[in-house]
Short mmCIF file of C-alpha atoms in Angstrom, two decimals:
data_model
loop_
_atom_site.label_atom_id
_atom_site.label_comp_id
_atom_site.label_asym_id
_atom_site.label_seq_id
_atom_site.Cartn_x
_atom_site.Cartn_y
_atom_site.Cartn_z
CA UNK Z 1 -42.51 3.87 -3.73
CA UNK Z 2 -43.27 3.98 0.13
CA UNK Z 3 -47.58 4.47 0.65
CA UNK Z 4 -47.00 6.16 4.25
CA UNK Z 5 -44.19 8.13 3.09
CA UNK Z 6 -44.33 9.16 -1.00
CA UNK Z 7 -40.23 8.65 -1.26
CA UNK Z 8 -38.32 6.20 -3.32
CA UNK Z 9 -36.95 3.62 -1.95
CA UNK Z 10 -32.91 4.07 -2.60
CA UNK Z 11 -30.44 1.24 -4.08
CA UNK Z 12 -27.91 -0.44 -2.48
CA UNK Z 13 -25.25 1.78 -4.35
CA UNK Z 14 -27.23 5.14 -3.52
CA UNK Z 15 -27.32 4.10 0.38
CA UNK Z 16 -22.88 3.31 0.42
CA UNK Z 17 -23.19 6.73 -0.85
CA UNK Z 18 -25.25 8.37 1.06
CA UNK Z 19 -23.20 7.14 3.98
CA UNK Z 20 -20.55 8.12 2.76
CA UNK Z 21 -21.56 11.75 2.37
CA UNK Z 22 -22.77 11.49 5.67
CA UNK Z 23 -19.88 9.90 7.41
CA UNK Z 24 -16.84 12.26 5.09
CA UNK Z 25 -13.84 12.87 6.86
CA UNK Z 26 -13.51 15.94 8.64
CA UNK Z 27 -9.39 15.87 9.49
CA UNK Z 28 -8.13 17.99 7.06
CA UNK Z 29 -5.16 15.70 5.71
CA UNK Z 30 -8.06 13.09 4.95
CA UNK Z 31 -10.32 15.29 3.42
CA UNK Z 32 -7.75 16.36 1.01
CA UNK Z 33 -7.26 12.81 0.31
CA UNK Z 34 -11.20 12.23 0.25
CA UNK Z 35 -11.62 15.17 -2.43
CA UNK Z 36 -8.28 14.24 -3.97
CA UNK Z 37 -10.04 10.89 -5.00
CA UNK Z 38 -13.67 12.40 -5.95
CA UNK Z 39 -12.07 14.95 -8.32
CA UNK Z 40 -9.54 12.52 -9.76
CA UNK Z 41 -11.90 9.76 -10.52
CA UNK Z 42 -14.54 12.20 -12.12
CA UNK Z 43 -15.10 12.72 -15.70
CA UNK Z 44 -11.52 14.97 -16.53
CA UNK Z 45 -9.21 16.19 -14.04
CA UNK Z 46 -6.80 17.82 -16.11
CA UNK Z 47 -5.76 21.88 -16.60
CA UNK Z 48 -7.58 22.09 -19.59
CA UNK Z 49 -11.43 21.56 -17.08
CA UNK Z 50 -11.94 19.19 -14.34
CA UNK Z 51 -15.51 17.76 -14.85
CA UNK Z 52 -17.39 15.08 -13.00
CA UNK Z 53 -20.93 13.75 -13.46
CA UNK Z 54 -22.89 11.79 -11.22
CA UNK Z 55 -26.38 10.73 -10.47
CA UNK Z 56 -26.59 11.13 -7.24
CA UNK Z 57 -26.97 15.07 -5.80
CA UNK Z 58 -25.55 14.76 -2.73
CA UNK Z 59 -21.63 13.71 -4.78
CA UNK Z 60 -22.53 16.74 -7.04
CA UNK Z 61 -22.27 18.91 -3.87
CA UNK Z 62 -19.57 17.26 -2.72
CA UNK Z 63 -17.82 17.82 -5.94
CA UNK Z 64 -18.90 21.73 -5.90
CA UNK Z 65 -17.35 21.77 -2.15
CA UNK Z 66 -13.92 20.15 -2.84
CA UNK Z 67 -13.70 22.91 -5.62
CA UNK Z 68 -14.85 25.57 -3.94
CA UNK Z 69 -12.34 24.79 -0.75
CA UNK Z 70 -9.71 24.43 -3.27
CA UNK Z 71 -9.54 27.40 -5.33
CA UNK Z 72 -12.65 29.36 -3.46
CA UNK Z 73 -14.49 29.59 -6.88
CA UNK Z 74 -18.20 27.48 -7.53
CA UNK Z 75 -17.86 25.87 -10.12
CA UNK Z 76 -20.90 25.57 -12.75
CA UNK Z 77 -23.82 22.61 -11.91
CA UNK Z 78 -26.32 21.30 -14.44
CA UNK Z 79 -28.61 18.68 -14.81
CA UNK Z 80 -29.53 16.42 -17.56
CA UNK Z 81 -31.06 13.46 -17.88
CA UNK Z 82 -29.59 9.77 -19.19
CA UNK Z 83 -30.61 7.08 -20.77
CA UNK Z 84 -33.37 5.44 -18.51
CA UNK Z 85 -34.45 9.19 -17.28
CA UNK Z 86 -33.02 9.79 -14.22
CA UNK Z 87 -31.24 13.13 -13.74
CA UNK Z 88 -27.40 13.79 -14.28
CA UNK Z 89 -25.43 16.30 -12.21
CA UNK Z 90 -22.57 17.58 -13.86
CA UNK Z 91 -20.15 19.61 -12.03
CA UNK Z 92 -17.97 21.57 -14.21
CA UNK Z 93 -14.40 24.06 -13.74
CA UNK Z 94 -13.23 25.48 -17.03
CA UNK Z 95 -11.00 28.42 -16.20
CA UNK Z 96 -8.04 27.36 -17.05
CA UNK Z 97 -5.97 29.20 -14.28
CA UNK Z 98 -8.46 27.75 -11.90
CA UNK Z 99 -7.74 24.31 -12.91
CA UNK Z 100 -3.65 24.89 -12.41
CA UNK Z 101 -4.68 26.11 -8.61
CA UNK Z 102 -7.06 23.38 -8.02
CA UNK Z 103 -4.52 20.68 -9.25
CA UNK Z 104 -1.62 22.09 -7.52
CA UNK Z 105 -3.54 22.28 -4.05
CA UNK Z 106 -3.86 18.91 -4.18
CA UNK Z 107 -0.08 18.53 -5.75
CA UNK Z 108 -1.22 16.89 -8.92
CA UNK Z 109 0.53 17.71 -11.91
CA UNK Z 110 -0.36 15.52 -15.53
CA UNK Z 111 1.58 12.63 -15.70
CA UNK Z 112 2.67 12.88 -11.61
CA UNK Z 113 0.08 11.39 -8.81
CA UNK Z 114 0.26 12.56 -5.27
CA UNK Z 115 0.76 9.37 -3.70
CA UNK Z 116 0.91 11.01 -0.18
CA UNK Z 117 -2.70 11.94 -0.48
CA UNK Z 118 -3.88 7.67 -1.54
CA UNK Z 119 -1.14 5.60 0.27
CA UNK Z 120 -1.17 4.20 3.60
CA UNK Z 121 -3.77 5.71 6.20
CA UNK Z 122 -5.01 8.21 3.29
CA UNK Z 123 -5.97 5.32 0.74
CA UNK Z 124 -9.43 4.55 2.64
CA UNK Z 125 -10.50 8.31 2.48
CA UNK Z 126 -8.82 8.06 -0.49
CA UNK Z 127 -11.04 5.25 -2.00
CA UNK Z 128 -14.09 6.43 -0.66
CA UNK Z 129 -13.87 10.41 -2.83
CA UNK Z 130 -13.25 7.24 -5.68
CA UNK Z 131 -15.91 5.20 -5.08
CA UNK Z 132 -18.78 8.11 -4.90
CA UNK Z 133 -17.83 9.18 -8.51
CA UNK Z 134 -17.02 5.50 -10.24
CA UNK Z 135 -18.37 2.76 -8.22
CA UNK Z 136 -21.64 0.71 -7.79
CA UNK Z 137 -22.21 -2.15 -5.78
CA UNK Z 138 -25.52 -4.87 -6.70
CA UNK Z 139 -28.24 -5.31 -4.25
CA UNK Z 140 -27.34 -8.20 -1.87
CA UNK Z 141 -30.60 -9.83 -2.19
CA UNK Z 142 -29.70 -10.43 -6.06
CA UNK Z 143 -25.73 -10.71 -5.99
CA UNK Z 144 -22.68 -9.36 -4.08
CA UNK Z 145 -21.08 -7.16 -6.69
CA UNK Z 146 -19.10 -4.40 -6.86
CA UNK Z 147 -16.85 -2.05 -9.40
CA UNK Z 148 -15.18 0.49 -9.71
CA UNK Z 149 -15.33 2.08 -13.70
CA UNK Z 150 -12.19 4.38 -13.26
CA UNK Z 151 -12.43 7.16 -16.32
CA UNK Z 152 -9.10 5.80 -18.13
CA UNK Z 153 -6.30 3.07 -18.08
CA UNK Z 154 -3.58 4.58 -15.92
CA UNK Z 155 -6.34 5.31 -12.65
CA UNK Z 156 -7.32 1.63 -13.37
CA UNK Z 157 -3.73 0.78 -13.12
CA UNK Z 158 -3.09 3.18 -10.10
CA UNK Z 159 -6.27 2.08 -8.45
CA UNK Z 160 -5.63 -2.00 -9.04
CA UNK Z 161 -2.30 -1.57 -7.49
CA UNK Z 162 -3.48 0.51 -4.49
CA UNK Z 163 -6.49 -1.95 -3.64
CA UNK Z 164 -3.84 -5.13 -4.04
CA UNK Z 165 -1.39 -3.39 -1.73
CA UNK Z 166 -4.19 -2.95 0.28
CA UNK Z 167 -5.02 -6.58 0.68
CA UNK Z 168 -7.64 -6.41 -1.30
CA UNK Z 169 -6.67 -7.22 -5.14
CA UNK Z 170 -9.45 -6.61 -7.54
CA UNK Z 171 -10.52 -8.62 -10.38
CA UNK Z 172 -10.57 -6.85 -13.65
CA UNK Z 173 -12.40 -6.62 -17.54
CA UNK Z 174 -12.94 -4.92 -20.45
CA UNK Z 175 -16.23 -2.87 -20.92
CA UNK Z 176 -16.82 -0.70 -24.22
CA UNK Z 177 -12.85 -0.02 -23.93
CA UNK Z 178 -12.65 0.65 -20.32
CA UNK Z 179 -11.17 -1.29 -17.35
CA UNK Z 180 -14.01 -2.38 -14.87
CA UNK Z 181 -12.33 -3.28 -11.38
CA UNK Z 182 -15.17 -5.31 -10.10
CA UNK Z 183 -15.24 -7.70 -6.44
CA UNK Z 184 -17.55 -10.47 -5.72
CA UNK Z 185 -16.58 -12.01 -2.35
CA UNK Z 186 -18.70 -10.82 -0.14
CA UNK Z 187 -16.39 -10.47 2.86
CA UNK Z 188 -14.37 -8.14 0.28
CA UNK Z 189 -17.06 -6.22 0.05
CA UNK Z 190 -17.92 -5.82 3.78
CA UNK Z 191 -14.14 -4.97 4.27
CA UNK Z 192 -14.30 -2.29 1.66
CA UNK Z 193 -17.62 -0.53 2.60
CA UNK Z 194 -16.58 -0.45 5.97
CA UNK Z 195 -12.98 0.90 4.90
CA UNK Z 196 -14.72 3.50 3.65
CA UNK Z 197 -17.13 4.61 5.74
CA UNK Z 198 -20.05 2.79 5.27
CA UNK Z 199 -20.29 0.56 8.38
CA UNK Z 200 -24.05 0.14 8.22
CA UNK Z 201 -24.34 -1.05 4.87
CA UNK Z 202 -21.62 -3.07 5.10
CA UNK Z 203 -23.91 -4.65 7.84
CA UNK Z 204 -26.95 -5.29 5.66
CA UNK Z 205 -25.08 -6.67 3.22
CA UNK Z 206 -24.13 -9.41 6.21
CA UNK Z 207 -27.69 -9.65 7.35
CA UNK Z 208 -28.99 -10.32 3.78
CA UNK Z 209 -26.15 -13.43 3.27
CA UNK Z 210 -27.03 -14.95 6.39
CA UNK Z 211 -30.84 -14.51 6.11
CA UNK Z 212 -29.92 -15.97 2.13
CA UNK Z 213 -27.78 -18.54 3.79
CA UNK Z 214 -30.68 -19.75 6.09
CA UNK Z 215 -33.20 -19.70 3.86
CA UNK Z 216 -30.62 -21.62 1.38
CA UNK Z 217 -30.30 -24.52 4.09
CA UNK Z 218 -34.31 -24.34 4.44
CA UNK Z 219 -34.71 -25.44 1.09
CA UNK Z 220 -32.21 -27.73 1.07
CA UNK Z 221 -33.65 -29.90 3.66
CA UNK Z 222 -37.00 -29.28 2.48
CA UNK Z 223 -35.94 -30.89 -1.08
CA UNK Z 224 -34.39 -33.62 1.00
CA UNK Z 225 -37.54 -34.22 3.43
CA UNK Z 226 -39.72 -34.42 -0.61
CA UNK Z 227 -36.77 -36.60 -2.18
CA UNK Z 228 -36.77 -39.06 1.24
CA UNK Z 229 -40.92 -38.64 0.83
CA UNK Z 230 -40.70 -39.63 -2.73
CA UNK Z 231 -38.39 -42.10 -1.68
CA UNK Z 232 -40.66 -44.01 0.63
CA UNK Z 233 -43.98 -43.50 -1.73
CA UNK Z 234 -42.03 -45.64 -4.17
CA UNK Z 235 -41.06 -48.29 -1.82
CA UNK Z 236 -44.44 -49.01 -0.22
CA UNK Z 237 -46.17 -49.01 -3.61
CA UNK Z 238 -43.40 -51.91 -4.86
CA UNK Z 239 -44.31 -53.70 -1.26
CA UNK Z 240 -48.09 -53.34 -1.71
CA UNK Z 241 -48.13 -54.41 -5.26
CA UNK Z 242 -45.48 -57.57 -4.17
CA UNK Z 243 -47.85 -58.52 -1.23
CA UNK Z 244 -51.14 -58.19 -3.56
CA UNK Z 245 -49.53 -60.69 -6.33
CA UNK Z 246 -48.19 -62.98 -3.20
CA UNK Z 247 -51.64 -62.92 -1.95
CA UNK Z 248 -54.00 -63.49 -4.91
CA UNK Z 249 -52.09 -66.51 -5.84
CA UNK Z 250 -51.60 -67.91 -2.58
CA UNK Z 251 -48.03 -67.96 -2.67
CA UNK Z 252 -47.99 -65.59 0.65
CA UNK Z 253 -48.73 -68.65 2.80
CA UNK Z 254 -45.26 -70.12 1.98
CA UNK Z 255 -43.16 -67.04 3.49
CA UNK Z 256 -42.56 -67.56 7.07
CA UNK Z 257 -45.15 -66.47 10.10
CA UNK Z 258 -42.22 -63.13 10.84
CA UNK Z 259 -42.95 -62.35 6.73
CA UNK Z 260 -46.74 -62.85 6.56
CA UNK Z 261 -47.51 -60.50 9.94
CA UNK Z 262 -44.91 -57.76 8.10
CA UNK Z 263 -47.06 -58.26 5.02
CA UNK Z 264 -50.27 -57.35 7.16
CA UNK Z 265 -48.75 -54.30 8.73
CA UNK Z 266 -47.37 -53.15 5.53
CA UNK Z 267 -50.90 -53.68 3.63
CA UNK Z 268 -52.40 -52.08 7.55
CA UNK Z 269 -50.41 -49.17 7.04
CA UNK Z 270 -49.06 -47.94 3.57
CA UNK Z 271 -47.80 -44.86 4.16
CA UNK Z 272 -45.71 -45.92 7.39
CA UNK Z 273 -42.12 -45.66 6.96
CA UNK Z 274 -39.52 -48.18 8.01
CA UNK Z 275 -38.97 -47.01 11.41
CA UNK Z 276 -43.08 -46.88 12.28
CA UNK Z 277 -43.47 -50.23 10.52
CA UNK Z 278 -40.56 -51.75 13.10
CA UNK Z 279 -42.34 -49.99 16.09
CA UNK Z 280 -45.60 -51.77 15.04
CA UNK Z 281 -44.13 -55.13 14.72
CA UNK Z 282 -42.21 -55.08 17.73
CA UNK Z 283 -39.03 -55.10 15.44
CA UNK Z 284 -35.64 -53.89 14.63
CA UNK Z 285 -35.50 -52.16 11.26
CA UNK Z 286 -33.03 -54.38 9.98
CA UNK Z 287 -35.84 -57.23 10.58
CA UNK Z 288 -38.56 -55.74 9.29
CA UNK Z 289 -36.30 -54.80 6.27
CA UNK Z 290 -34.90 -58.66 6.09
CA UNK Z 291 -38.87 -59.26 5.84
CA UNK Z 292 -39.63 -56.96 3.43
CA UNK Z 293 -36.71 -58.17 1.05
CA UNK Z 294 -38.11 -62.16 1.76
CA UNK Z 295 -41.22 -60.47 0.21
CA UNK Z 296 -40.02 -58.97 -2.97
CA UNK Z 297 -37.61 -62.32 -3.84
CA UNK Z 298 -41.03 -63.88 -3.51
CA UNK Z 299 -42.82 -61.42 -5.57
CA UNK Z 300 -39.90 -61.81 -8.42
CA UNK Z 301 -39.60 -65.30 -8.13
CA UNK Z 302 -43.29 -65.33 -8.81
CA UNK Z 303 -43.32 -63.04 -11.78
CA UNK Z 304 -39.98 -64.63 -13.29
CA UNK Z 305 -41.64 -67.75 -13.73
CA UNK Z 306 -44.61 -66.39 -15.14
CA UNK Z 307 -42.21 -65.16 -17.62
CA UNK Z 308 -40.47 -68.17 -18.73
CA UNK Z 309 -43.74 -70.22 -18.77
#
C-alpha cells in the first residue's frame, strides 16, 4: 500500500483491465462485438439467466451496461467475497424473456455463434469483452503469462480457433476439468494486449524484459569477471607455491636468467594477472607464460623425484 497515497497498488491483470475499460470501443458494430464477448465468456449466457462474476468493479459495470443497452433492463449486482477475501461482483439477468431479447440482439441462439460479431476486424473488440471476464496475465517481473479460462469446452474450442486464425495459436491444458488457453512468449503477449486495447501495458511488459534482460547480462559477466578472478587466484597460488619449493632447495638457480626474473615478479606481485606480469617484464604474454610453464615442469620434476626416492 502507497504511504503518500493510502491506495493499493493494482496487478498486472487489474491494470490490462482497467485499460481496457478505459480504452472500450465506442463504434457501435465493435461495441456489440466488445459486449458480445464479455457476456459470452461470463459465468452462463444462456435463456435460462446470463450471469457473470468478476473481481474487478469496473467489468461488473461493464457487464450491467452491455445488459442494460441490450434489453434496457439493470440487471441485479451483488457482492461476495472468495476464497482469499477479496470481493466478487456478480452480475445477474434471470427473466427469462429478457434473456431471449438480450441473446437475440446480439444474434446468439444455443448451439449457433454470431461469428460476424468475433471474426475479422470484430475479433480484437471481440477478445478484449473475453479477456475482462476470463483472462489473467502474471506480473512481468515474475513471468510472462497469460490465459484465458473460457467457462466450457465449445468457447475454448471457438476461442482456440479464433486466436490461431488470428496468428496467434494458443497453447492449451486441463485445470479441475476446464480448458486453460494460456501464452508465454512474451511478444505474444505484447501483440495481444495491444490488440486489445491495452497499449500501455503492453509497453511495461517490454520495459520490464529489457530492464530483466540487462540486468540478466549484468550478472552474467559479473559471474564471469568472479569465475576469471577465481581463475587467476588459483594460478598464482600454484606459481607461488612452485617458486617457494624451487627456491628453498636451490633448484631455482638452474632455470634460465628470462625464468628466474619472472619468478621475482611473480613472488613481487601475486595478485598480477598475466597481462600486468608481461607489462612488468617487458614481455609478451606468451613469454611470460613459456616462463611460467619452465617453472612448474621444474616444480614437478622436483616433487616427482621426491616421490620415487
Amino acid at each position: 500500500m502507497s504511504e503518500r497515497s493510502g491506495e493499493v497498488a493494482l496487478s498486472f491483470s487489474a491494470k490490462i483491465k482497467e485499460e481496457i475499460f478505459q480504452g472500450r470501443p465506442a463504434r457501435k458494430p465493435h461495441y456489440r462485438a466488445f459486449c458480445y464477448g464479455l457476456l459470452l465468456f461470463g459465468r452462463r449466457f444462456e435463456p435460462q439467466g446470463i450471469e457473470a462474476a468478476t473481481e474487478h468493479p469496473a467489468v461488473s459495470k461493464l457487464c450491467g451496461w452491455a445488459i442494460r443497452d441490450a434489453v434496457g433492463a439493470r440487471p441485479s449486482l451483488s457482492e461476495q467475497k472468495t476464497l482469499r477475501g477479496q470481493p466478487l461482483y456478480t452480475v445477474e439477468l434471470s427473466d427469462p424473456q429478457l434473456c431471449e431479447r438480450l441473446l437475440a440482439s446480439f444474434g446468439h441462439a444455443p448451439g449457433r455463434i454470431n461469428r460476424e460479431l468475433i471474426e475479422g476486424e470484430s475479433f480484437p473488440a471481440f477478445l478484449a469483452g473475453a479477456f475482462l471476464v476470463c483472462g489473467t496475465a502474471s506480473e512481468p517481473a515474475k513471468s510472462y503469462h497469460m490465459e484465458l479460462l473460457p467457462p466450457g469446452g465449445g468457447l475454448a474450442d471457438l476461442l482456440f480457433e479464433e486466436l490461431s486464425l488470428a496468428g496467434y495459436p494458443p497453447k492449451s491444458s486441463v485445470r479441475r476439468g476446464e480448458t486453460v488457453l494460456y501464452f508465454k512468449e512474451s511478444e505474444q503477449i505484447e501483440d495481444l494486449l495491444t490488440m486489445m486495447g491495452a497499449p500501455h501495458c503492453s509497453l511495461e511488459l517490454m520495459e520490464t524484459k529489457v530492464y530483466k534482460d540487462l540486468r540478466n547480462r549484468a550478472n552474467r559477466a559479473t559471474n564471469c569477471e568472479t569465475a576469471n578472478i577465481d581463475k587467476l587466484v588459483r594460478a598464482a597460488s600454484q606459481q607461488l607455491a612452485d617458486i617457494a619449493l624451487l627456491r628453498k632447495t636451490g633448484a631455482l638457480l638452474s632455470l634460465p636468467a628470462p625464468a628466474q626474473s619472472v619468478a621475482a615478479l611473480r613472488e613481487q606481485y601475486p595478485d598480477a594477472s598475466l597481462s600486468e606480469l608481461s607489462g612488468y617484464a617487458g614481455l609478451s604474454r606468451s613469454g611470460v607464460n613459456h616462463r611460467l610453464r619452465q617453472i612448474a615442469q621444474a616444480a614437478r620434476r622436483l616433487r616427482e623425484g621426491e616421490e620415487q626416492s
